[in-house]
Coordinates of C-alpha atoms in Angstrom, one line a residue:
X1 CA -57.0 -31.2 -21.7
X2 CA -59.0 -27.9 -22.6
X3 CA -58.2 -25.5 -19.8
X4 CA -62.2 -24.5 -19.4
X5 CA -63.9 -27.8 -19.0
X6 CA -64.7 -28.8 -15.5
X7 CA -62.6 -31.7 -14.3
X8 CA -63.8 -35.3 -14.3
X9 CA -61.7 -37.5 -13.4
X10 CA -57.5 -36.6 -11.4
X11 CA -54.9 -36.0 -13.6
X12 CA -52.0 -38.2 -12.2
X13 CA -49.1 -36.8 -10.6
X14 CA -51.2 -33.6 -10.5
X15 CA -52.9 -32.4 -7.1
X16 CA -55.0 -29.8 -9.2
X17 CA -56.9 -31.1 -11.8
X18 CA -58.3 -28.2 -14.0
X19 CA -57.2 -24.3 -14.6
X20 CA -59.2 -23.0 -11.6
X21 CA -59.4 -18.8 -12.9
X22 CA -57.6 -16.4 -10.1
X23 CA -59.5 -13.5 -8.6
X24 CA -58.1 -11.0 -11.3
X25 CA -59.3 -12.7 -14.4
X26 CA -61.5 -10.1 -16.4
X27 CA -62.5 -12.9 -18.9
X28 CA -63.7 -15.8 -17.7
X29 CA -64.2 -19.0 -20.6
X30 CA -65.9 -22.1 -19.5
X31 CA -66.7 -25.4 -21.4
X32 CA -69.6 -27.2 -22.0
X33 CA -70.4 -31.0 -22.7
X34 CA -71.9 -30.9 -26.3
X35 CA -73.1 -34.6 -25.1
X36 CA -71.2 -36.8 -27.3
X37 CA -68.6 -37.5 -25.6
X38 CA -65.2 -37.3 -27.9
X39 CA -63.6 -35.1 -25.5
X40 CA -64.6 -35.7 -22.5
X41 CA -64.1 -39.3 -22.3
X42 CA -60.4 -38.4 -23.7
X43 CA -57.7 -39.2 -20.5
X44 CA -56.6 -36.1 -19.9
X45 CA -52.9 -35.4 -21.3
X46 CA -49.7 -35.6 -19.1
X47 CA -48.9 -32.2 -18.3
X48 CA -45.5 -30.9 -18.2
X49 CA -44.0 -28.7 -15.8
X50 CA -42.0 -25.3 -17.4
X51 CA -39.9 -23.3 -15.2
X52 CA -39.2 -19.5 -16.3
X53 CA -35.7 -17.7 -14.7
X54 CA -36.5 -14.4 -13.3
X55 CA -34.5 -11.6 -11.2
X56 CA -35.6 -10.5 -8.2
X57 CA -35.6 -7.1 -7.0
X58 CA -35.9 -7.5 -4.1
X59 CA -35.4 -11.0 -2.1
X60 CA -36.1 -10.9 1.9
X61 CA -40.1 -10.7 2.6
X62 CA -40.9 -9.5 5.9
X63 CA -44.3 -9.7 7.9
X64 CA -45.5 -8.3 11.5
X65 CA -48.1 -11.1 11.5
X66 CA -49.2 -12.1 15.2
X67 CA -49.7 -16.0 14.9
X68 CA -46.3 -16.3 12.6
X69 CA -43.6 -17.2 14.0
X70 CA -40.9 -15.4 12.0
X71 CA -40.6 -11.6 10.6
X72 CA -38.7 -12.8 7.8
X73 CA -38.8 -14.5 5.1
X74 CA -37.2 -15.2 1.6
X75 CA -39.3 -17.8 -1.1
X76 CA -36.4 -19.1 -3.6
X77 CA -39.1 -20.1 -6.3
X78 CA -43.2 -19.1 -6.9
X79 CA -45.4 -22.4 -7.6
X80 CA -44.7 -25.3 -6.3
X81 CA -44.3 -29.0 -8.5
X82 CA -44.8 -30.4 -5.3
X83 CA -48.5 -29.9 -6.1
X84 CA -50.3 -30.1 -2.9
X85 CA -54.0 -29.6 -3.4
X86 CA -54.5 -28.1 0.1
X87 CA -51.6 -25.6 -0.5
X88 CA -52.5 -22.0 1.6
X89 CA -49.9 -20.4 -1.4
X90 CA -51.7 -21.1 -4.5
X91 CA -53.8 -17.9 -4.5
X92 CA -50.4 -16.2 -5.0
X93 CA -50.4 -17.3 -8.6
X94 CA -53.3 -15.4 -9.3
X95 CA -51.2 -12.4 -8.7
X96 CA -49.5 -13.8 -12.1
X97 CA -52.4 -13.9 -14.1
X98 CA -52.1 -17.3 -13.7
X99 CA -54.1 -20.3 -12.3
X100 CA -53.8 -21.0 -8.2
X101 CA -55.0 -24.6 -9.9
X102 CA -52.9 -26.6 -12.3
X103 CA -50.5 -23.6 -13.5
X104 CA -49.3 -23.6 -9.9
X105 CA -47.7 -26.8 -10.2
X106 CA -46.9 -26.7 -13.7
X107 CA -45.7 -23.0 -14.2
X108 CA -43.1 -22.3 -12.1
X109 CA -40.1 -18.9 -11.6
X110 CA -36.8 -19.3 -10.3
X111 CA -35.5 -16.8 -8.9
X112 CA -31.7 -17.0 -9.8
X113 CA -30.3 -14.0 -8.8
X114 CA -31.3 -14.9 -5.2
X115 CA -28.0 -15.6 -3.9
X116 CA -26.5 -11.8 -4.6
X117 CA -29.8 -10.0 -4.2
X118 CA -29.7 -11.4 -0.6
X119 CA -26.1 -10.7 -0.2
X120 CA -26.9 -7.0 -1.1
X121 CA -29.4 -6.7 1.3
X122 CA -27.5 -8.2 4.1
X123 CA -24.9 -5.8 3.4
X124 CA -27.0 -2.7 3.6
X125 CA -26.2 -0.5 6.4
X126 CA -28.6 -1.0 9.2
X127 CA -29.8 -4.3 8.9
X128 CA -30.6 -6.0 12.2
X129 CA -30.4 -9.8 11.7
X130 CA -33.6 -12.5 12.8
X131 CA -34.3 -15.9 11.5
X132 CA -35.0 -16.1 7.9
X133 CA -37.3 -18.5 7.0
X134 CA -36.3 -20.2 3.5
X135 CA -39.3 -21.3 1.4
X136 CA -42.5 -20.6 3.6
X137 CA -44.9 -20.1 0.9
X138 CA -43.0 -22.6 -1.6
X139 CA -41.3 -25.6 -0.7
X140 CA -37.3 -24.6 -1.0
X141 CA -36.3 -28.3 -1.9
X142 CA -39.0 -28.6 -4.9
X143 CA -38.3 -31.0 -7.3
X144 CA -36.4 -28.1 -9.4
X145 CA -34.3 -27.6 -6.9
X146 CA -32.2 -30.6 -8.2
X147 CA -31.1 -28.6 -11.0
X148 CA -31.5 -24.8 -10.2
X149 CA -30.1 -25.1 -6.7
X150 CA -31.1 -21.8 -5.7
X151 CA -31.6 -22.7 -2.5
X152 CA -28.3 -24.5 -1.9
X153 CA -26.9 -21.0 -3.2
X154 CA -28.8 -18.8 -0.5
X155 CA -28.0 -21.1 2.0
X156 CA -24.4 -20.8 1.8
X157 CA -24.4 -17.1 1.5
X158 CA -26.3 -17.1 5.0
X159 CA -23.6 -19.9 6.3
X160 CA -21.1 -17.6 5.4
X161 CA -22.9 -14.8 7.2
X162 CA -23.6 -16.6 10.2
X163 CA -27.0 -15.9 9.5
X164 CA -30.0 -17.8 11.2
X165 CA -32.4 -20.1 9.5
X166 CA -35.3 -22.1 9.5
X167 CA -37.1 -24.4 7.1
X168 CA -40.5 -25.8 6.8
X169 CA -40.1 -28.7 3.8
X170 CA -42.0 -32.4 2.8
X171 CA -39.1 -32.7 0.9
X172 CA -35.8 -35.6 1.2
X173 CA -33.7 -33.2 -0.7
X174 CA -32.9 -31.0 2.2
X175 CA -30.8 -33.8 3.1
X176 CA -28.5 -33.0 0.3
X177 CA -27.1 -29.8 1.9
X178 CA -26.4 -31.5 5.6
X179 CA -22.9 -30.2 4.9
X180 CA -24.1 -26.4 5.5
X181 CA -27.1 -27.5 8.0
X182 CA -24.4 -29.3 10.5
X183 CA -21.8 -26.4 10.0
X184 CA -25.2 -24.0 10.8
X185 CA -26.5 -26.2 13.9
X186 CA -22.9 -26.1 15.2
X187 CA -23.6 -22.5 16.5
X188 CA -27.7 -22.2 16.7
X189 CA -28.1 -21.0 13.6
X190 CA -30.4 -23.8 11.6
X191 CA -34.3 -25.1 12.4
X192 CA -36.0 -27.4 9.8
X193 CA -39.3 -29.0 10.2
X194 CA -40.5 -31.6 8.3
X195 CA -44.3 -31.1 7.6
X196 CA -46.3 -34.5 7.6
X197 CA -50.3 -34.9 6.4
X198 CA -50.8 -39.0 6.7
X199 CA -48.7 -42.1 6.8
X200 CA -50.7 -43.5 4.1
X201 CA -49.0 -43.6 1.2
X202 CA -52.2 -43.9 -1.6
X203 CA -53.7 -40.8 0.3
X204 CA -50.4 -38.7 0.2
X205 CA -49.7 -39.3 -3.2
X206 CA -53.4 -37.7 -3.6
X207 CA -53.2 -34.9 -1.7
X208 CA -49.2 -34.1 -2.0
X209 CA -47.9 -36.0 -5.7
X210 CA -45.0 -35.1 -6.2
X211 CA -43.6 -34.5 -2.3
X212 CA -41.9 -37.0 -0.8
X213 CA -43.2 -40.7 0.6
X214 CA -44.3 -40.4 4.5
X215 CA -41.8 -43.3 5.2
X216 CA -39.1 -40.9 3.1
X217 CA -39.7 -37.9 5.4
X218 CA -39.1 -39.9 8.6
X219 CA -36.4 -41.0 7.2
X220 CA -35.2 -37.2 6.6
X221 CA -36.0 -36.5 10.3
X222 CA -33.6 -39.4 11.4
X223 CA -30.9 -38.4 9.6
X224 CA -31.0 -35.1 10.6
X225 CA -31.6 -35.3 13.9
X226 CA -28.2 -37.9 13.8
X227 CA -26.4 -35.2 11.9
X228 CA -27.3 -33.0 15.3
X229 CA -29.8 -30.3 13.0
X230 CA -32.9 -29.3 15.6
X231 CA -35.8 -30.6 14.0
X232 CA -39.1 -30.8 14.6
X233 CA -42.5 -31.8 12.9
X234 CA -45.4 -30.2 11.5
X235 CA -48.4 -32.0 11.2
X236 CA -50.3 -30.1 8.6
X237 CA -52.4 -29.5 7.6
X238 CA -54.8 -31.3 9.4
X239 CA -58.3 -31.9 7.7
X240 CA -61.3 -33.6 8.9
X241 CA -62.3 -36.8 8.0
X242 CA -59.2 -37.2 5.9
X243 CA -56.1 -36.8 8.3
X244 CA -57.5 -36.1 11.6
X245 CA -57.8 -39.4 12.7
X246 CA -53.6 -40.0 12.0
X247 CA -52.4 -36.8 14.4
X248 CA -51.5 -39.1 16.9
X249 CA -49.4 -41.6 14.9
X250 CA -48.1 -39.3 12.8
X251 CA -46.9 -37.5 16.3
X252 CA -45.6 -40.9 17.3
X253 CA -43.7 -41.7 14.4
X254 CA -42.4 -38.6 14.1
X255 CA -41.0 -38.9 17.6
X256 CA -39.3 -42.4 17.3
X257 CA -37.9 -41.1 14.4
X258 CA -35.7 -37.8 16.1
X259 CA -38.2 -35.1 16.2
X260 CA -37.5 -33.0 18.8
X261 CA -40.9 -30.9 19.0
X262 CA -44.0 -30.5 17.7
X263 CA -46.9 -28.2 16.0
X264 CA -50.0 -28.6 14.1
X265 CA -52.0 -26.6 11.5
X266 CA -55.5 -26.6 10.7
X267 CA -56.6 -27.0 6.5
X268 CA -56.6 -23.1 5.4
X269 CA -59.0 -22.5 2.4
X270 CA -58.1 -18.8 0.9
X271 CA -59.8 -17.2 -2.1
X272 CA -59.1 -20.1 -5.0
X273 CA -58.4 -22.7 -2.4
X274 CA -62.1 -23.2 -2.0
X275 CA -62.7 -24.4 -5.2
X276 CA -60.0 -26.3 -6.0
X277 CA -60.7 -28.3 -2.9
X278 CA -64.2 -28.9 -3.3
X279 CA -63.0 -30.0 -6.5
X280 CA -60.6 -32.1 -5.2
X281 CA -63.0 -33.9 -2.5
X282 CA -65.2 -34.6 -5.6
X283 CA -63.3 -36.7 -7.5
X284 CA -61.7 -38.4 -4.7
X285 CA -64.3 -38.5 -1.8
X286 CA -67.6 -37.5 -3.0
X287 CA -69.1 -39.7 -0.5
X288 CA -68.1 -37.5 2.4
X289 CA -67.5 -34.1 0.5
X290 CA -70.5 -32.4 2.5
X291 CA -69.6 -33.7 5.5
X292 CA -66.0 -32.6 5.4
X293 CA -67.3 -29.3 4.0
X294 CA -69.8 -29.2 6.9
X295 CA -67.5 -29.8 9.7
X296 CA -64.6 -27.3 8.7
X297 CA -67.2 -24.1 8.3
X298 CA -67.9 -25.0 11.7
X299 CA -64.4 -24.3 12.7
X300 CA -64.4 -21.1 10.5
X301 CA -68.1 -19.2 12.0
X302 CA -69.8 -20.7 9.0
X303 CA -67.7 -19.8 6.5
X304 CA -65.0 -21.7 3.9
X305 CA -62.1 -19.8 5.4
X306 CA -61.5 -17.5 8.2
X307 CA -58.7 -15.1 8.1
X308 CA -58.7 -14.1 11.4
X309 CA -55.7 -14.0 13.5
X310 CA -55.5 -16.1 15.8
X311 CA -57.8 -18.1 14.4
X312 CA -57.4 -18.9 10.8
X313 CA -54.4 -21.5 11.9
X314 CA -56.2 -23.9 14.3
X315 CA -59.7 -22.7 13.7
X316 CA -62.7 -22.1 16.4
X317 CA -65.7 -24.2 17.7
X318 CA -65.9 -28.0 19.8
X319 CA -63.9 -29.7 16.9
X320 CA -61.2 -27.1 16.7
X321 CA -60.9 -27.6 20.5
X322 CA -60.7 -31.2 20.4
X323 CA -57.9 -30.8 18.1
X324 CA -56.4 -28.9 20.7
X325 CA -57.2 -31.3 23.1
X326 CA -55.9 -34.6 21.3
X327 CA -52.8 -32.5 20.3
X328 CA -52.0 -31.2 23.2
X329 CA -52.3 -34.6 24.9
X330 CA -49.6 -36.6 22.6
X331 CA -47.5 -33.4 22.8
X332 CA -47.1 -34.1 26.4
X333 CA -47.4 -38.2 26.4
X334 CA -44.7 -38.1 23.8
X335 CA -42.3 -35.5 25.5
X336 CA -42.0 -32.9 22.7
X337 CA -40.2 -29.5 23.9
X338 CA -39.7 -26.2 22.2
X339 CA -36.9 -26.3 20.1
X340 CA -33.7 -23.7 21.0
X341 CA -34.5 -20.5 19.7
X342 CA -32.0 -19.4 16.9
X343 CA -28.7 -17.1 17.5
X344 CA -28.0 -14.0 15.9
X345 CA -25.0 -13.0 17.8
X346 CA -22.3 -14.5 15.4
X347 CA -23.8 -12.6 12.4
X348 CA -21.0 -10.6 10.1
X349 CA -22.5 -8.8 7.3
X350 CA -21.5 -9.8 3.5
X351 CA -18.4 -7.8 1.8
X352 CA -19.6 -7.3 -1.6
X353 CA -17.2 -7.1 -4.4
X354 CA -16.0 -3.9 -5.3
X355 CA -17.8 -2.0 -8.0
X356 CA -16.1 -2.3 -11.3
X357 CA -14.2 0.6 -12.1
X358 CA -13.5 1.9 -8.5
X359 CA -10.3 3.1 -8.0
X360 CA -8.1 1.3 -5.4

């Protein structure tokens, strides 16, 4: 598919479907239809997903943002082969030089040396633990996962640490590592939320392609909610006229299913996100484009996006409040608490191995 022509039709298995430019792009190409047709009719090619290995300098994030619940942070990959269209994260690839559209979900970084950067900076005198949350602005179980297990590697290092943890995931992977997430929950030291967008099937494989099957993530929430792991569900994001209408069931379900509390985020359309949802909406709901358009700048003062705090998570306006409303409601009807907040009391910093060449 040549990376300049606008898209016409989805590419399957792909949430994006065309090489939206980031922000930093000094040269900009785009393609036009000559009018006969030999390209453009053409079904766009199957696009394969490459994953480059990189070393961190640095692994732990940390924020002092008001309406996030954590300081800290730590993102075990950048882009996401999950490839959800609504993703807040894909600007980030722009930072790259690199397309927030299909080269997030298509050109991914591990970062292997993860594992012992983190162990270096859990060692470093000074550090005062808090909840570390694994794979906020990527999903941490990604479909690469299965092979690079960087993830599984962090997590043990913080097991080891008595380190706590929390994890925000669509992914049945996480299930994998219940050995370490049981051992963790043993002593308030694990979270995981499973977010959820629609129980309908067609529509998630849509929005989210390569995440896992609604029915698969309630399935995650059972078993780890049997396995004793505190877990909870995020309904998010939640967009209007596509998913608003499920917050309810999806609350419902969720609940039958283990989850032990409950939060909801409002659609977030930063910088490339704009376009790569409009585009999206085009090719899957022109019909209502407008109107969904319409009625989520009246939640942001007019605009796309609003990064307010405070506001850019749940939005502003009548239909942001009865949101509010409808969740708050279900929340209560359905008996959703808080979950425990996280321990750090039992943490013991990392002994690192001696450097080579010291003398014993």
């Amino acid at each position: 598919m040549d990376d300049a022509r606008k898209a016409t039709r989805p590419i399957k298995g792909r949430g994006s479907a065309s090489r939206v430019p980031g922000r930093f792009e000094k040269t900009l190409t785009t393609g036009e239809d000559d009018g006969w047709g030999s390209v453009y009719d053409e079904e766009p090619t199957r696009l394969q997903t490459s994953v480059t290995e990189e070393r961190a300098r640095s692994i732990i994030s940390r924020n002092d943002s008001p309406d996030i619940g954590f300081s800290q942070s730590i993102n075990p990959y950048r882009g996401c082969e999950h490839g959800c269209v609504y993703c807040f994260a894909r600007p980030s690839h722009a930072y790259l030089d690199l397309s927030p559209g299909l080269d997030f979900e298509s050109r991914l970084f591990a970062k292997t040396n993860a594992p012992e950067q983190l162990r270096q900076e859990l060692a470093k005198r000074g550090y005062q633990p808090s909840p570390i949350a694994l794979g906020i602005n990527t999903d941490s179980y990604q479909p690469i996962e299965r092979e690079y297990q960087v993830t599984r590697r962090v997590l043990e290092v913080l097991s080891e640490c008595r380190h706590p943890v929390e994890f925000v995931t669509k992914s049945a992977l996480i299930v994998r590592d219940l050995d370490l997430l049981t051992d963790l929950a043993r002593d308030n030291l694990v979270q995981v939320r499973l977010s959820v967008t629609t129980l309908d099937n067609r529509l998630s494989s849509r929005l989210e392609p390569r995440a896992a099957a609604p029915h698969t993530r309630l399935k995650t929430i059972r078993t780890l909610a049997d396995a004793g792991v505190p877990v909870g569900v995020l309904v998010a994001p939640v967009i209007p006229l596509i998913t608003d209408s499920e917050m309810e069931r999806i609350m419902e379900a969720c609940r039958d299913a283990g989850a032990q509390s409950a939060s909801y985020v409002l659609i977030r359309l930063p910088h490339e996100l704009k376009q790569i949802w409009r585009e999206w909406l085009q090719l899957h709901y022109p019909e209502r484009a407008a109107h969904v358009m319409s009625i989520i700048q009246q939640m942001r003062g007019g605009k796309d996006y609003d990064s307010e705090f405070g506001a850019r998570m749940r939005g502003r306006g009548p239909f942001a409040d009865l949101l509010r409303q409808r969740f708050d409601k279900a929340y209560s009807r359905l008996g959703f608490e808080r979950l425990p907040p996280l321990s750090t009391a039992a943490f013991t910093a990392p002994k690192l191995p001696r450097a080579q060449g010291e003398l014993f």
